[in-house]
Coordinates of C-alpha atoms and ligand atoms in Angstrom, one line a residue:
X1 CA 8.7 -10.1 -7.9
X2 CA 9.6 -13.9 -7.4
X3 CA 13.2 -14.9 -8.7
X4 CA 12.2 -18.4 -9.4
X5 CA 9.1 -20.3 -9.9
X6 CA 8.5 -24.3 -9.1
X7 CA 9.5 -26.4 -12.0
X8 CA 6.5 -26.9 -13.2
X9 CA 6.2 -23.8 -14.2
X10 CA 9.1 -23.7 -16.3
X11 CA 7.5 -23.1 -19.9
X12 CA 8.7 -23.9 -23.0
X13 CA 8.1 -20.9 -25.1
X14 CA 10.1 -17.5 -24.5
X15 CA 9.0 -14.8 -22.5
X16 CA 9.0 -12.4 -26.1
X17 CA 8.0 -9.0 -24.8
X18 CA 6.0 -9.8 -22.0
X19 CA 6.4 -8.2 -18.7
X20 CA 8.4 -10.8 -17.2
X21 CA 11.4 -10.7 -19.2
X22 CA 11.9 -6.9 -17.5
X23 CA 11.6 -9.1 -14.3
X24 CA 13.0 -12.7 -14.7
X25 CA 16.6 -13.2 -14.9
X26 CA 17.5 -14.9 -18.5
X27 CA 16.2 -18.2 -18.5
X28 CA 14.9 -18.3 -15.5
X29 CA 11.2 -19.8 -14.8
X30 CA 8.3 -18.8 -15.4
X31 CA 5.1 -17.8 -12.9
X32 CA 1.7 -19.5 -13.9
X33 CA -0.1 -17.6 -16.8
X34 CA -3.3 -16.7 -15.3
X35 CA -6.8 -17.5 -16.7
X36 CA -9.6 -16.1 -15.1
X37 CA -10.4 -14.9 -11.9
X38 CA -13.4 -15.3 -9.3
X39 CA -14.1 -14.4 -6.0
X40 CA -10.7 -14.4 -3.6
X41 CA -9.5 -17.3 -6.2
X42 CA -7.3 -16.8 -9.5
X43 CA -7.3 -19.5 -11.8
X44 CA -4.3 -20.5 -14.2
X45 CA -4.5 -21.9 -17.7
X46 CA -4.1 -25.1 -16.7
X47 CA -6.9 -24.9 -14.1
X48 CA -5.2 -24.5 -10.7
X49 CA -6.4 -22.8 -8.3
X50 CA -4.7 -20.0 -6.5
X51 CA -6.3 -18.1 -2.8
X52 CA -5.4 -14.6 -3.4
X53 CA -4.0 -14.0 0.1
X54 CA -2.6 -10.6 -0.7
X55 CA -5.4 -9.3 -3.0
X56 CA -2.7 -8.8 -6.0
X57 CA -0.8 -6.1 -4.5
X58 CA -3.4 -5.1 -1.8
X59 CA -5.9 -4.5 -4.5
X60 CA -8.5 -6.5 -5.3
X61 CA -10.4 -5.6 -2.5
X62 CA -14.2 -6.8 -4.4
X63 CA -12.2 -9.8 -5.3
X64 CA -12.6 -11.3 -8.8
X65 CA -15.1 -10.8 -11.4
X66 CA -17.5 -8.8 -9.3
X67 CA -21.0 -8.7 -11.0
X68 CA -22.3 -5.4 -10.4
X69 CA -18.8 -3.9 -11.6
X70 CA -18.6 -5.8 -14.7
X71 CA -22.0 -4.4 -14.9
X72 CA -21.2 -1.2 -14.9
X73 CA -18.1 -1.3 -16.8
X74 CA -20.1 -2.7 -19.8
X75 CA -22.9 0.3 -19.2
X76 CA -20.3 3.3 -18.8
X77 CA -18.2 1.9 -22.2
X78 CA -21.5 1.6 -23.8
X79 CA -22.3 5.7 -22.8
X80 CA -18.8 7.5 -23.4
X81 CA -15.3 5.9 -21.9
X82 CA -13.2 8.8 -22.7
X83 CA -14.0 13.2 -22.4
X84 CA -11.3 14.9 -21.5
X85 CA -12.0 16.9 -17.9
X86 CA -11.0 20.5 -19.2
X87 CA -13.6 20.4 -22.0
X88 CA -16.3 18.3 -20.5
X89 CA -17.0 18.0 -16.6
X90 CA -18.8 14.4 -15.9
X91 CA -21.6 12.8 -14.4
X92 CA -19.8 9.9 -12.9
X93 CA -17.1 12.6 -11.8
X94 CA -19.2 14.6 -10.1
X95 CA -21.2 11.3 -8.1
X96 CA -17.4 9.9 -7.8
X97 CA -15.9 13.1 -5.5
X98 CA -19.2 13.5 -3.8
X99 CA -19.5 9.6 -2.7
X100 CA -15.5 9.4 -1.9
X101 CA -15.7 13.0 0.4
X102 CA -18.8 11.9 1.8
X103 CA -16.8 8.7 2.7
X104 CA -13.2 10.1 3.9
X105 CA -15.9 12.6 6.4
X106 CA -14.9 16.0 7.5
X107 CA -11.9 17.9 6.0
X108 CA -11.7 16.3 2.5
X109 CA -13.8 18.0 0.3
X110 CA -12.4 18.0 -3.0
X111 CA -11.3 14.9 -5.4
X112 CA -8.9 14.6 -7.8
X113 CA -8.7 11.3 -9.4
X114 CA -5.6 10.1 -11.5
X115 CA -4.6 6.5 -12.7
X116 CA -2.8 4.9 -10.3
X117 CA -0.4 5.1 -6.5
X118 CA 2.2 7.1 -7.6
X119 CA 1.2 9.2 -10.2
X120 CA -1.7 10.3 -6.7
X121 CA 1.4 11.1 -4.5
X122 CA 3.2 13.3 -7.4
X123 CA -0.3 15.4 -7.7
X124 CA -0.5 15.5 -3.8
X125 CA 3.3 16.5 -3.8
X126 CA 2.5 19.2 -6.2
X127 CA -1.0 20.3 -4.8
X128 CA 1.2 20.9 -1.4
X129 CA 3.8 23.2 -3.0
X130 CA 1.2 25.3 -5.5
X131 CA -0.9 26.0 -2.2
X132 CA 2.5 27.4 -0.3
X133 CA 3.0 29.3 -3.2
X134 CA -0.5 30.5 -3.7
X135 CA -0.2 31.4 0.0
X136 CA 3.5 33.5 -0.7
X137 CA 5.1 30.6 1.2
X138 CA 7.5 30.0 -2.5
X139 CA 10.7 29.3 -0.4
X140 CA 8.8 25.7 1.2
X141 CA 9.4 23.2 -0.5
X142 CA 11.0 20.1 1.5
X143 CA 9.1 17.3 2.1
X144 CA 9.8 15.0 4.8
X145 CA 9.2 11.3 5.2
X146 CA 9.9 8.3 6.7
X147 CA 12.9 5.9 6.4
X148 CA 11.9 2.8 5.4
X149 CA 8.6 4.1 3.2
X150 CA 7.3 3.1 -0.1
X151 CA 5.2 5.9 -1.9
X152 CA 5.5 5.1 -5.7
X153 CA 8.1 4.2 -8.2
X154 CA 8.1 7.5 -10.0
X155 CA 10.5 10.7 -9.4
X156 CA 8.9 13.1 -7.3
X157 CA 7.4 9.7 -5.3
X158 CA 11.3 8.4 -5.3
X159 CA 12.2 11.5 -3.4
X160 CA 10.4 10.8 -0.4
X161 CA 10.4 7.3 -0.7
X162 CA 12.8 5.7 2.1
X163 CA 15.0 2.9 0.3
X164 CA 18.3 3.3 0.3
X165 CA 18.3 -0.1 -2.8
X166 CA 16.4 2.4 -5.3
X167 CA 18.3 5.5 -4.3
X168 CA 21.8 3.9 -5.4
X169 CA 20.1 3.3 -9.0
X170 CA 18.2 6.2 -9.3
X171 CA 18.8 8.9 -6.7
X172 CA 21.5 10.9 -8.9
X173 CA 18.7 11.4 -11.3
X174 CA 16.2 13.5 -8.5
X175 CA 16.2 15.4 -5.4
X176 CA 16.6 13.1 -2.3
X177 CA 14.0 14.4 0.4
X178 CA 15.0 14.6 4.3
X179 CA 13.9 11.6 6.0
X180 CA 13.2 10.7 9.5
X181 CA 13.1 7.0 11.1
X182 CA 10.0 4.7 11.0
X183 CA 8.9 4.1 14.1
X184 CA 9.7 0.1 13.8
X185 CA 9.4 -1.1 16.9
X186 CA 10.2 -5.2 16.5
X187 CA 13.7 -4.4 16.8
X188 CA 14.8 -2.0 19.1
X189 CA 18.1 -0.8 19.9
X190 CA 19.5 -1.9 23.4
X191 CA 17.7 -0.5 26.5
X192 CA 14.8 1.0 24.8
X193 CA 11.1 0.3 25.4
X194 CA 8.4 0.3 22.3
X195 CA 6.9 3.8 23.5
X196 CA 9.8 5.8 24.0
X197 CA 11.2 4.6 20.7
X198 CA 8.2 5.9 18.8
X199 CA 7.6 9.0 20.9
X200 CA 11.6 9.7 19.8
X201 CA 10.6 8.8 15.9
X202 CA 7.9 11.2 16.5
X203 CA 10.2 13.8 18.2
X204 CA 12.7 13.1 14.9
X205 CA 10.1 15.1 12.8
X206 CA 10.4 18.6 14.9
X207 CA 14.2 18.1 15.1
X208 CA 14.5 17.7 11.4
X209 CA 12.0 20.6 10.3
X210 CA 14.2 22.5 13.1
X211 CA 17.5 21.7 11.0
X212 CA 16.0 22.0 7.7
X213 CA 14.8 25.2 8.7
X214 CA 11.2 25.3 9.1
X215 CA 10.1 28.0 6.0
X216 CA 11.8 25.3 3.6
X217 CA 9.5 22.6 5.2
X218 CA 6.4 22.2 3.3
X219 CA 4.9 19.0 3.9
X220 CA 5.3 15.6 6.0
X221 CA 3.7 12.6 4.0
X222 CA 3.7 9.1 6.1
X223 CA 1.8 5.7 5.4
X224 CA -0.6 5.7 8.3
X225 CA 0.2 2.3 8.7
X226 CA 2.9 0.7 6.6
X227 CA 2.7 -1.7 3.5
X228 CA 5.5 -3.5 2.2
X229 CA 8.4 -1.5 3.2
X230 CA 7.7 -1.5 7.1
X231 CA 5.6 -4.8 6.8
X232 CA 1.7 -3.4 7.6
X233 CA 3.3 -1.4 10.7
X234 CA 0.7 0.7 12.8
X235 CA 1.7 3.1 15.9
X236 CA 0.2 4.2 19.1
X237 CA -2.3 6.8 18.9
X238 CA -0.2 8.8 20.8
X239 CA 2.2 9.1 17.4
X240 CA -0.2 10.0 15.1
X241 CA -1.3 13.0 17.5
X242 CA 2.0 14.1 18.2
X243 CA 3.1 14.4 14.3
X244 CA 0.1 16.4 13.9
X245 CA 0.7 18.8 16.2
X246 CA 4.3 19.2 15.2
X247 CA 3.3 19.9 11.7
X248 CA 0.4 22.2 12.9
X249 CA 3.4 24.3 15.4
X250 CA 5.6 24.9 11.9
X251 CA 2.8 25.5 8.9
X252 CA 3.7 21.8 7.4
X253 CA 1.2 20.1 5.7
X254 CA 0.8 16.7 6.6
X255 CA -0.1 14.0 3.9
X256 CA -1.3 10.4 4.3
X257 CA -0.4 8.4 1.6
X258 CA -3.7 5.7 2.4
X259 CA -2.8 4.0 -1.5
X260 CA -2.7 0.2 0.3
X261 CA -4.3 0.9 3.8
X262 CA -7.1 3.2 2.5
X263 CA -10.3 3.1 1.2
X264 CA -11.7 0.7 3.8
X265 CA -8.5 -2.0 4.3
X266 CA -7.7 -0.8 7.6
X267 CA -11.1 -1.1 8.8
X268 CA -12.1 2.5 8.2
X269 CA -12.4 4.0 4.8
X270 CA -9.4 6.4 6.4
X271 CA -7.2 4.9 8.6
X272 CA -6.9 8.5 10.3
X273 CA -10.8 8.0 11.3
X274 CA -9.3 5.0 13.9
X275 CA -7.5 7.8 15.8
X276 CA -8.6 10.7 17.0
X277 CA -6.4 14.2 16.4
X278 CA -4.7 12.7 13.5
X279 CA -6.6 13.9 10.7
X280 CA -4.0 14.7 7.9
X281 CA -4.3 17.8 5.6
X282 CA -4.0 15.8 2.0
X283 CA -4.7 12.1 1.5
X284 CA -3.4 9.7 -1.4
X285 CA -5.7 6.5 -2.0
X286 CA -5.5 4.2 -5.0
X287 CA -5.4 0.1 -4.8
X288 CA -8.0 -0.7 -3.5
X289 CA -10.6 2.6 -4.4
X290 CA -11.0 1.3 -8.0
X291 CA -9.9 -2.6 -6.8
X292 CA -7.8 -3.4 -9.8
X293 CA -11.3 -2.8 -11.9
X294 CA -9.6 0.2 -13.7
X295 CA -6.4 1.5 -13.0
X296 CA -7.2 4.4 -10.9
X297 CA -5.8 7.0 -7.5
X298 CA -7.3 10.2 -6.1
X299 CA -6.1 12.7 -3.6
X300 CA -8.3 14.1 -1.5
X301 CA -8.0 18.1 0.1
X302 CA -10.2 20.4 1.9
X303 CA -11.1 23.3 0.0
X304 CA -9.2 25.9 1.9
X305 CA -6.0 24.8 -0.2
X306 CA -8.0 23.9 -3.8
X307 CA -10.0 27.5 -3.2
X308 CA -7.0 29.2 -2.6
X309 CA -5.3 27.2 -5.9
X310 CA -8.3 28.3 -7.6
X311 CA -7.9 32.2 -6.7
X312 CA -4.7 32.4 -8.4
X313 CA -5.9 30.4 -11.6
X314 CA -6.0 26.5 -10.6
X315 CA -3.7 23.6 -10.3
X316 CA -0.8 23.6 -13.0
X317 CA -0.7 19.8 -13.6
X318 CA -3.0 17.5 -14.7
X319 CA -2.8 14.0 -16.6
X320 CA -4.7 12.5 -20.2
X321 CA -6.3 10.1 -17.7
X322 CA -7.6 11.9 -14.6
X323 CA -10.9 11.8 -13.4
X324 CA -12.0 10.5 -17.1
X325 CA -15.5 9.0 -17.1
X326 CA -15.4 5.5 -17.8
X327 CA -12.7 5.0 -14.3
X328 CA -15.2 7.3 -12.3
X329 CA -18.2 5.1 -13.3
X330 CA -16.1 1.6 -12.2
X331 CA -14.8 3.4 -8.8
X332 CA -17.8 4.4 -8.3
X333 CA -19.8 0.7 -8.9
X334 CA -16.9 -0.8 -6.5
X335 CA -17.7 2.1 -3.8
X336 CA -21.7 1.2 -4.2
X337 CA -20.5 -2.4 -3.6
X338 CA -18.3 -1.8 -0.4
X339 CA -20.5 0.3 1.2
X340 CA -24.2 -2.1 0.6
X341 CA -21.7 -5.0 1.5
X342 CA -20.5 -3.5 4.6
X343 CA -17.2 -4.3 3.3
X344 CA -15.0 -1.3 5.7
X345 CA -17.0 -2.8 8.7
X346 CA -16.6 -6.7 7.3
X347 CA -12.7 -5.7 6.9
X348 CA -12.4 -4.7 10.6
X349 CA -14.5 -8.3 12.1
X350 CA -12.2 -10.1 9.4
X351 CA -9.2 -8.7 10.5
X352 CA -9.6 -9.2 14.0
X353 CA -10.3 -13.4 13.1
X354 CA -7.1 -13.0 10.6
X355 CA -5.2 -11.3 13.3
X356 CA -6.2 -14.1 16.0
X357 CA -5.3 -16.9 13.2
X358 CA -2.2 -15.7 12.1
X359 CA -1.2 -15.5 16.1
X360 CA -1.8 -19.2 16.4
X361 CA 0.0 -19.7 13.4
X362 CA 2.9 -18.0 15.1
X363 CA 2.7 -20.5 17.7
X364 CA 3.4 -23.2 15.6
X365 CA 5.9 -22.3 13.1
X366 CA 9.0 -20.7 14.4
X367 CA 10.0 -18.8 11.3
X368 CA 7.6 -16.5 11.7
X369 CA 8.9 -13.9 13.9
X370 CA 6.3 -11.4 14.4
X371 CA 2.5 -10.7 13.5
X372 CA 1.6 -7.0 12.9
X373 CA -1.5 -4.8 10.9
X374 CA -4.7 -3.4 11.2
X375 CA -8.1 -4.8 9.4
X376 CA -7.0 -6.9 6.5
X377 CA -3.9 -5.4 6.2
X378 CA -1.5 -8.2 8.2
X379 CA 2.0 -8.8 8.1
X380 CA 4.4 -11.6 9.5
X381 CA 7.9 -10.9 9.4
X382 CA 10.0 -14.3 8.8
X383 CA 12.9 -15.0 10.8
X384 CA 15.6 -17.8 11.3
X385 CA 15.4 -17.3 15.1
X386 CA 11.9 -16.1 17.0
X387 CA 13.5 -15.7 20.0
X388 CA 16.8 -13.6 18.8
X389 CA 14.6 -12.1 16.0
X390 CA 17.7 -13.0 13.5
X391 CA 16.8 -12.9 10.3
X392 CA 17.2 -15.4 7.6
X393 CA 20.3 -14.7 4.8
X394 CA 19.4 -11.6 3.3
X395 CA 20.8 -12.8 -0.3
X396 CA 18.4 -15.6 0.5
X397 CA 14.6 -13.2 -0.7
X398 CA 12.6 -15.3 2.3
X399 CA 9.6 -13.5 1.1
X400 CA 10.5 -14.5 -3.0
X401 CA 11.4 -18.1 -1.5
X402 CA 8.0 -18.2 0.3
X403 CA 6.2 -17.1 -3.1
X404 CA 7.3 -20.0 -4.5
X405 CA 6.4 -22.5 -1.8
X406 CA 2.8 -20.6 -1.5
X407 CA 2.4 -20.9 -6.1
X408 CA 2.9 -24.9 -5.1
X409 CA 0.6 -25.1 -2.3
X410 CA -2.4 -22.7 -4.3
X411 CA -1.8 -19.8 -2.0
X412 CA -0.7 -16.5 -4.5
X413 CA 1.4 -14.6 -2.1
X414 CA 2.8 -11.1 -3.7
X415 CA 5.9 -9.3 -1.7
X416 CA 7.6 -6.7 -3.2
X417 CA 11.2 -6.4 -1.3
X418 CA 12.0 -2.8 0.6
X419 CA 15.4 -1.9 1.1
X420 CA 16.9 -5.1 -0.1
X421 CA 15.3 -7.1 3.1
X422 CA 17.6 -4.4 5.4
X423 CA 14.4 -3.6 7.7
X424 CA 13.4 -7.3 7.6
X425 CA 11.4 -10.2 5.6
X426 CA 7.8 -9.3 5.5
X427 CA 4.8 -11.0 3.8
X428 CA 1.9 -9.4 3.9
X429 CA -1.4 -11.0 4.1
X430 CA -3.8 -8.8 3.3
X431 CA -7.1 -10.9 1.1
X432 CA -9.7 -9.2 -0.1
X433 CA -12.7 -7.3 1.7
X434 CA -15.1 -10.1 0.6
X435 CA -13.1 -13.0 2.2
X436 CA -15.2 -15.6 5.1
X437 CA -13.5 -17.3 8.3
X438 CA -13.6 -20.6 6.5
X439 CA -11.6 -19.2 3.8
X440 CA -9.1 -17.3 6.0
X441 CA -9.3 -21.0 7.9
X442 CA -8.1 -21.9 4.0
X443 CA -5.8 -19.4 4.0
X444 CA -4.1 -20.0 6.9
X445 CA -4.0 -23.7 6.3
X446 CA -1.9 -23.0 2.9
X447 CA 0.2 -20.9 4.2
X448 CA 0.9 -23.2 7.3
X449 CA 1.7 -25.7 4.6
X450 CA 4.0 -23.3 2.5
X451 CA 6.5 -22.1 5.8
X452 CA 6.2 -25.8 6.5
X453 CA 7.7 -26.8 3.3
X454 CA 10.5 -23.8 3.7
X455 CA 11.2 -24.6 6.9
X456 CA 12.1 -28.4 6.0
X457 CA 14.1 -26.9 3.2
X458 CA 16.0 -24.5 5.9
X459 CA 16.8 -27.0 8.1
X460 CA 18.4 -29.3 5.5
X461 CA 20.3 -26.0 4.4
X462 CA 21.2 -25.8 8.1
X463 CA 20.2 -21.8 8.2
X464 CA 17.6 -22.8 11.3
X465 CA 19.0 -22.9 15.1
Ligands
PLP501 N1 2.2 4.3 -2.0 C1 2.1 3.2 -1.3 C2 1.9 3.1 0.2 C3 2.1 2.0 -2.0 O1 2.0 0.8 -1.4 C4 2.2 2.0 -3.4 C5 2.2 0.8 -4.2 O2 2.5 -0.3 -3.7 C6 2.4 3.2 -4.1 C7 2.4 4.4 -3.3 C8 2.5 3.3 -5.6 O3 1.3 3.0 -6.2 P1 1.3 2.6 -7.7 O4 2.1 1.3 -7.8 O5 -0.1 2.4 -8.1 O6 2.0 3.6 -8.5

């Protein structure tokens, strides 16, 4: 969330009980109040026009005001919005699981669908330890995970999320999980190459299930590749394989939490399906499954570990929400529109021209330090110094600065900060699925003219070499 907002859009009414006077610091200004939406553009009430270069928070992936999903919506409400799963199994449930499986391919055959990212991690969490218990595994129950990670702003998904900023608020009121490093590889400590550094992260995950003792390990749950806390960071293959065969060596279930990269993002519909041996045992998608057209998650499991769950009476949780009708029928319209678009294949093609653009970019602006992602799910890290990598003050928020600079330019650009900016300054750039070269061209063009603008401002401040 932005700390301040151009002048203009300092309002003159109070924030009442809106959201943003949780956010925005007393008195502080306003963002714009937005009007409607259509295709990668967001429109405020006054008629300016924002390019959502960040899809929301890596979700709109149809874009705005999608036809056939508005469609749909209107049938499904008009049919029944609301039976609750125990009494009544659904239509659109049933055509939901069976088009997201068929999707996700071999290995993931059962669905549960909840309402959002975190609440998906806290079932997958909980699907993990039932099926260790099921199995008479009761004394696993550590999960591992990375450090810096982001999996949710709830308990359980505070456990095993890496951020030492949220832990100091929060972590006396949960159980801290073990964590391991992120394989970052933009800064590397003295002496060390890229590969060894993430072959050593990789290594960290035996050591640590060694220490822990590996009958209290029962799961490992990474973001395949990164959102905002590691800035849209992907590995070597070599990585991914090596992670799953330490979990395989010690009974650990591995988990990717695919809630930004998944459901087509990446470039695949699983960002496991780019590399081969990887395949995770659980999988967490939201964002970008339902694409901000209902508020909606899932996890996804093969049916060794919901048959044996089943055997010994079925999964103890459950929320009023899950897997009701009227969110399977809209999930389901946006899945109908990705895959007649070609929108998993379209997000690859686009994200090699993004990828190519942002590069150039790179060239000409020197506070962007590094460019980094898979499909449409890019980063650039902002720095003071590209050739030192220094960052920029880390009371300064680069990312919330840029915001601001992007709002007066008609670029919407949403960061969310990890760690208090400790890892680095990132700003994703991740539009939606539906977006054309000339409108990344647009893209790119605002933002050139947004770090443009900050830069002059740096310079003035004298933070720039
Ligand atoms: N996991 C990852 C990787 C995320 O990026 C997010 C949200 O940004 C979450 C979990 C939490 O999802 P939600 O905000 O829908 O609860």
């Amino acid at each position: 969330m932005s700390e301040h907002f151009p002048a203009r859009f300092v309002g003159d009414t109070p924030h009442g009980g809106s959201v943003m006077s949780f956010y925005l610091p007393k008195g502080a200004a306003r963002p714009p109040r937005v009007a409607h939406g259509e295709g990668i553009y967001l429109y405020d009430e006054s008629g300016v026009q924002y390019l959502d270069a960040t899809s929301g928070a890596v979700v709109s992936n149809l874009g705005h005001s999608n036809p056939r999903v508005v469609a749909a919506m209107i049938e499904q409400a008009q049919r029944v919005t609301f039976a609750y799963p125990r009494f009544f199994e659904s239509e659109q449930n049933v055509r939901l699981a069976d088009r997201v499986t068929g999707l996700a391919g071999e290995g993931f055959d059962r669905a549960f669908f909840v309402s959002g990212g975190s609440e998906a991690n806290e079932s997958a969490l909980k699907l993990a330890r039932q099926y260790a218990v099921a199995r008479g595994e009761p004394r696993r129950y550590k999960v591992i995970s990375r450090d810096p990670s982001y999996h949710g702003s709830t308990m359980g998904a505070m456990a095993v999320t890496g951020d030492s900023f949220t832990e100091s608020i929060y972590g006396p009121m949960y159980k801290a999980m073990p964590k391991i490093p992120a394989p970052i590889t933009y800064r590397l400590p003295p002496g060390v190459n890229s590969t060894d550094y993430t072959a050593t992260c990789a290594q960290a995950l035996e050591a640590k299930i060694l220490e822990e003792g590996p009958q209290t390990v029962l799961a490992f749950i990474i973001e395949p590749i990164g959102g905002v806390s590691s800035g849209a960071l992907v590995s070597p293959a070599s990585y991914y394989r090596s992670v799953r065969e330490i979990c395989d060596r010690h009974g650990v279930l591995l988990i990717h939490d695919e809630i930004m990269s998944g459901a087509g993002r990446s470039g695949a519909f699983l960002s496991s399906q780019h590399w081969e041996g990887s395949r995770p045992d659980i999988v967490t998608l939201a964002k970008g499954l339902a694409a901000g057209y209902t508020p909606f998650g899932a996890v996804l499991a093969p049916n060794r570990i919901v048959e044996t769950i089943g055997e010994q009476g079925g999964f103890v949780h459950g929320h009023t929400y899950f897997s009701n009708p009227f969110s399977c029928a809209v999930a389901a319209a946006v899945l109908d529109e990705v895959v007649e678009q070609q929108l998993v294949e379209r997000a690859a093609r686009m994200g090699e021209y993004l990828d190519g653009q942002l590069r150039d970019l790179q060239q000409r602006c020197r506070l962007i330090g590094d460019v980094r992602g898979k499909g449409l799910l890019m980063a650039i890290e902002l720095v003071a110094d590209p050739v030192t990598k220094r960052q920029l003050p880390v009371a300064m928020n680069a990312p919330a600065r840029l915001t601001n600079y992007g709002l007066a330019h008609g670029i919407a650009l949403y960061n969310r900060r990890a760690n208090r900016g400790q890892f680095g300054d990132i700003q994703l750039i991740a539009p939606p699925l539906i977006v054309t070269e000339p409108q990344i061209d647009e893209l790119v063009e605002r933002l050139e003219r947004s770090l443009a603008d900050f830069e002059r401002d740096l310079d003035r401040e004298g933070l720039l070499p």
